mmCIF file with all atom_site columns, C-alpha atoms in Angstrom:
data_model
loop_
_atom_site.group_PDB
_atom_site.id
_atom_site.type_symbol
_atom_site.label_atom_id
_atom_site.label_alt_id
_atom_site.label_comp_id
_atom_site.label_asym_id
_atom_site.label_entity_id
_atom_site.label_seq_id
_atom_site.pdbx_PDB_ins_code
_atom_site.Cartn_x
_atom_site.Cartn_y
_atom_site.Cartn_z
_atom_site.occupancy
_atom_site.B_iso_or_equiv
_atom_site.pdbx_formal_charge
_atom_site.auth_seq_id
_atom_site.auth_comp_id
_atom_site.auth_asym_id
_atom_site.auth_atom_id
_atom_site.pdbx_PDB_model_num
ATOM 1  C CA . MET A 1 1  ? -0.042 0.024  -0.204  1.00 82.00 ? 243 MET A CA 1
ATOM 2  C CA . TRP A 1 2  ? 1.025  3.734  -0.604  1.00 80.00 ? 244 TRP A CA 1
ATOM 3  C CA . ARG A 1 3  ? 0.650  6.691  1.044   1.00 89.00 ? 245 ARG A CA 1
ATOM 4  C CA . MET A 1 4  ? 1.531  10.855 0.322   1.00 91.00 ? 246 MET A CA 1
ATOM 5  C CA . GLU A 1 5  ? 4.564  10.489 1.635   1.00 91.00 ? 247 GLU A CA 1
ATOM 6  C CA . HIS A 1 6  ? 5.610  7.882  -0.872  1.00 88.00 ? 248 HIS A CA 1
ATOM 7  C CA . LEU A 1 7  ? 5.545  10.492 -3.689  1.00 90.00 ? 249 LEU A CA 1
ATOM 8  C CA . PRO A 1 8  ? 6.283  10.303 -6.449  1.00 89.00 ? 250 PRO A CA 1
ATOM 9  C CA . ILE A 1 9  ? 6.303  7.457  -7.295  1.00 86.00 ? 251 ILE A CA 1
ATOM 10 C CA . VAL A 1 10 ? 9.128  6.934  -10.341 1.00 88.00 ? 252 VAL A CA 1
ATOM 11 C CA . PRO A 1 11 ? 10.483 4.555  -11.635 1.00 87.00 ? 253 PRO A CA 1
ATOM 12 C CA . GLU A 1 12 ? 13.812 3.192  -11.327 1.00 89.00 ? 254 GLU A CA 1
ATOM 13 C CA . GLN A 1 13 ? 14.167 3.061  -15.307 1.00 87.00 ? 255 GLN A CA 1
ATOM 14 C CA . TRP A 1 14 ? 10.822 3.885  -18.035 1.00 84.00 ? 256 TRP A CA 1
ATOM 15 C CA . LYS A 1 15 ? 10.013 0.824  -20.504 1.00 88.00 ? 257 LYS A CA 1
ATOM 16 C CA . LEU A 1 16 ? 8.736  2.241  -23.363 1.00 90.00 ? 258 LEU A CA 1
ATOM 17 C CA . ILE A 1 17 ? 6.305  0.190  -25.430 1.00 92.00 ? 259 ILE A CA 1
ATOM 18 C CA . PRO A 1 18 ? 5.163  0.846  -29.057 1.00 93.00 ? 260 PRO A CA 1
ATOM 19 C CA . LYS A 1 19 ? 1.637  0.760  -29.435 1.00 95.00 ? 261 LYS A CA 1
ATOM 20 C CA . LYS A 1 20 ? -0.283 -2.287 -30.952 1.00 96.00 ? 262 LYS A CA 1
ATOM 21 C CA . GLU A 1 21 ? -1.662 0.427  -33.870 1.00 98.00 ? 263 GLU A CA 1
ATOM 22 C CA . THR A 1 22 ? 1.418  1.691  -34.623 1.00 96.00 ? 264 THR A CA 1
ATOM 23 C CA . LEU A 1 23 ? 3.284  -1.748 -33.747 1.00 96.00 ? 265 LEU A CA 1
ATOM 24 C CA . LYS A 1 24 ? 3.457  -2.096 -37.944 1.00 97.00 ? 266 LYS A CA 1
ATOM 25 C CA . GLN A 1 25 ? 4.920  0.883  -39.132 1.00 97.00 ? 267 GLN A CA 1
ATOM 26 C CA . PHE A 1 26 ? 7.129  1.167  -35.996 1.00 96.00 ? 268 PHE A CA 1
ATOM 27 C CA . LYS A 1 27 ? 8.882  -2.136 -37.670 1.00 97.00 ? 269 LYS A CA 1
ATOM 28 C CA . VAL A 1 28 ? 9.436  -0.341 -40.917 1.00 98.00 ? 270 VAL A CA 1
ATOM 29 C CA . VAL A 1 29 ? 11.118 2.454  -39.262 1.00 96.00 ? 271 VAL A CA 1
ATOM 30 C CA . GLU A 1 30 ? 13.736 0.000  -37.658 1.00 97.00 ? 272 GLU A CA 1
ATOM 31 C CA . LYS A 1 31 ? 14.244 -1.879 -40.332 1.00 98.00 ? 273 LYS A CA 1
ATOM 32 C CA . LEU A 1 32 ? 15.032 1.448  -42.179 1.00 97.00 ? 274 LEU A CA 1
ATOM 33 C CA . ILE A 1 33 ? 17.051 2.832  -39.157 1.00 96.00 ? 275 ILE A CA 1
ATOM 34 C CA . LYS A 1 34 ? 19.123 -0.147 -39.514 1.00 94.00 ? 276 LYS A CA 1
ATOM 35 C CA . LYS A 1 35 ? 19.701 -0.076 -43.039 1.00 96.00 ? 277 LYS A CA 1
ATOM 36 C CA . ALA A 1 36 ? 20.379 3.458  -43.420 1.00 96.00 ? 278 ALA A CA 1
ATOM 37 C CA . ASP A 1 37 ? 24.093 3.894  -43.437 1.00 96.00 ? 279 ASP A CA 1
ATOM 38 C CA . VAL A 1 38 ? 23.240 7.955  -42.778 1.00 96.00 ? 280 VAL A CA 1
ATOM 39 C CA . LEU A 1 39 ? 20.732 8.732  -39.655 1.00 97.00 ? 281 LEU A CA 1
ATOM 40 C CA . VAL A 1 40 ? 19.145 12.281 -39.918 1.00 96.00 ? 282 VAL A CA 1
ATOM 41 C CA . ASN A 1 41 ? 16.998 13.744 -37.622 1.00 95.00 ? 283 ASN A CA 1
ATOM 42 C CA . ALA A 1 42 ? 14.409 15.579 -38.800 1.00 93.00 ? 284 ALA A CA 1
ATOM 43 C CA . GLY A 1 43 ? 11.819 15.739 -36.025 1.00 91.00 ? 285 GLY A CA 1
ATOM 44 C CA . ASP A 1 44 ? 9.967  19.009 -34.940 1.00 91.00 ? 286 ASP A CA 1
ATOM 45 C CA . PRO A 1 45 ? 12.628 21.471 -33.390 1.00 88.00 ? 287 PRO A CA 1
ATOM 46 C CA . ASP A 1 46 ? 11.629 21.618 -30.144 1.00 92.00 ? 288 ASP A CA 1
ATOM 47 C CA . ARG A 1 47 ? 12.168 19.774 -26.484 1.00 94.00 ? 289 ARG A CA 1
ATOM 48 C CA . GLU A 1 48 ? 9.265  17.505 -27.325 1.00 95.00 ? 290 GLU A CA 1
ATOM 49 C CA . GLY A 1 49 ? 10.183 17.282 -31.144 1.00 92.00 ? 291 GLY A CA 1
ATOM 50 C CA . GLN A 1 50 ? 13.536 16.017 -30.249 1.00 93.00 ? 292 GLN A CA 1
ATOM 51 C CA . LEU A 1 51 ? 12.698 13.908 -27.145 1.00 94.00 ? 293 LEU A CA 1
ATOM 52 C CA . LEU A 1 52 ? 10.109 11.519 -30.001 1.00 94.00 ? 294 LEU A CA 1
ATOM 53 C CA . VAL A 1 53 ? 13.343 11.180 -31.551 1.00 94.00 ? 295 VAL A CA 1
ATOM 54 C CA . ASP A 1 54 ? 15.782 10.179 -28.869 1.00 92.00 ? 296 ASP A CA 1
ATOM 55 C CA . GLU A 1 55 ? 13.348 7.437  -27.854 1.00 93.00 ? 297 GLU A CA 1
ATOM 56 C CA . VAL A 1 56 ? 12.994 5.537  -31.079 1.00 94.00 ? 298 VAL A CA 1
ATOM 57 C CA . PHE A 1 57 ? 16.546 5.873  -30.881 1.00 93.00 ? 299 PHE A CA 1
ATOM 58 C CA . GLY A 1 58 ? 17.090 4.830  -27.434 1.00 91.00 ? 300 GLY A CA 1
ATOM 59 C CA . TYR A 1 59 ? 14.406 2.096  -27.974 1.00 93.00 ? 301 TYR A CA 1
ATOM 60 C CA . LEU A 1 60 ? 16.319 0.814  -30.363 1.00 94.00 ? 302 LEU A CA 1
ATOM 61 C CA . ASN A 1 61 ? 19.519 0.413  -28.673 1.00 93.00 ? 303 ASN A CA 1
ATOM 62 C CA . LEU A 1 62 ? 21.364 2.481  -31.195 1.00 93.00 ? 304 LEU A CA 1
ATOM 63 C CA . SER A 1 63 ? 25.347 1.988  -30.245 1.00 92.00 ? 305 SER A CA 1
ATOM 64 C CA . ALA A 1 64 ? 26.877 5.409  -28.839 1.00 91.00 ? 306 ALA A CA 1
ATOM 65 C CA . GLU A 1 65 ? 28.794 5.524  -32.443 1.00 94.00 ? 307 GLU A CA 1
ATOM 66 C CA . ARG A 1 66 ? 26.087 4.941  -34.338 1.00 94.00 ? 308 ARG A CA 1
ATOM 67 C CA . LYS A 1 67 ? 23.748 7.685  -31.748 1.00 92.00 ? 309 LYS A CA 1
ATOM 68 C CA . SER A 1 68 ? 27.602 10.485 -31.862 1.00 94.00 ? 310 SER A CA 1
ATOM 69 C CA . GLN A 1 69 ? 26.691 9.975  -35.963 1.00 95.00 ? 311 GLN A CA 1
ATOM 70 C CA . ILE A 1 70 ? 23.195 11.123 -35.988 1.00 96.00 ? 312 ILE A CA 1
ATOM 71 C CA . GLN A 1 71 ? 23.355 14.774 -37.813 1.00 96.00 ? 313 GLN A CA 1
ATOM 72 C CA . ARG A 1 72 ? 20.601 17.395 -36.935 1.00 94.00 ? 314 ARG A CA 1
ATOM 73 C CA . CYS A 1 73 ? 18.148 18.565 -39.857 1.00 93.00 ? 315 CYS A CA 1
ATOM 74 C CA . LEU A 1 74 ? 16.073 22.064 -38.925 1.00 89.00 ? 316 LEU A CA 1
ATOM 75 C CA . VAL A 1 75 ? 13.918 23.621 -41.131 1.00 83.00 ? 317 VAL A CA 1
ATOM 76 C CA . SER A 1 76 ? 13.026 27.381 -40.251 1.00 79.00 ? 318 SER A CA 1
ATOM 77 C CA . ASP A 1 77 ? 11.123 28.199 -42.887 1.00 76.00 ? 319 ASP A CA 1
ATOM 78 C CA . LEU A 1 78 ? 7.971  26.229 -45.766 1.00 74.00 ? 320 LEU A CA 1
ATOM 79 C CA . ASN A 1 79 ? 7.264  28.944 -47.233 1.00 80.00 ? 321 ASN A CA 1
ATOM 80 C CA . ARG A 1 80 ? 7.881  28.238 -51.386 1.00 79.00 ? 322 ARG A CA 1
ATOM 81 C CA . MET A 1 81 ? 10.117 30.839 -53.056 1.00 75.00 ? 323 MET A CA 1
ATOM 82 C CA . ARG A 1 82 ? 8.429  33.298 -55.578 1.00 73.00 ? 324 ARG A CA 1
#
């Protein structure tokens, strides 16, 4: 039984599990990441966007060397050139 003084309850390690609805798509992404010569993070430039990409790479247990080689793409304007 827990008590208020036990809060916050924080697990020692967070375990991420892909949703059943997206597992097939995630497996495709996993296959492409493992096959790629170069990884480029083109996710949203804010903290949440960075976190989502980091969580995918973390879930796939990329080596430290592979993580250090990930490139970042920042797009600041999506307007058409006239």
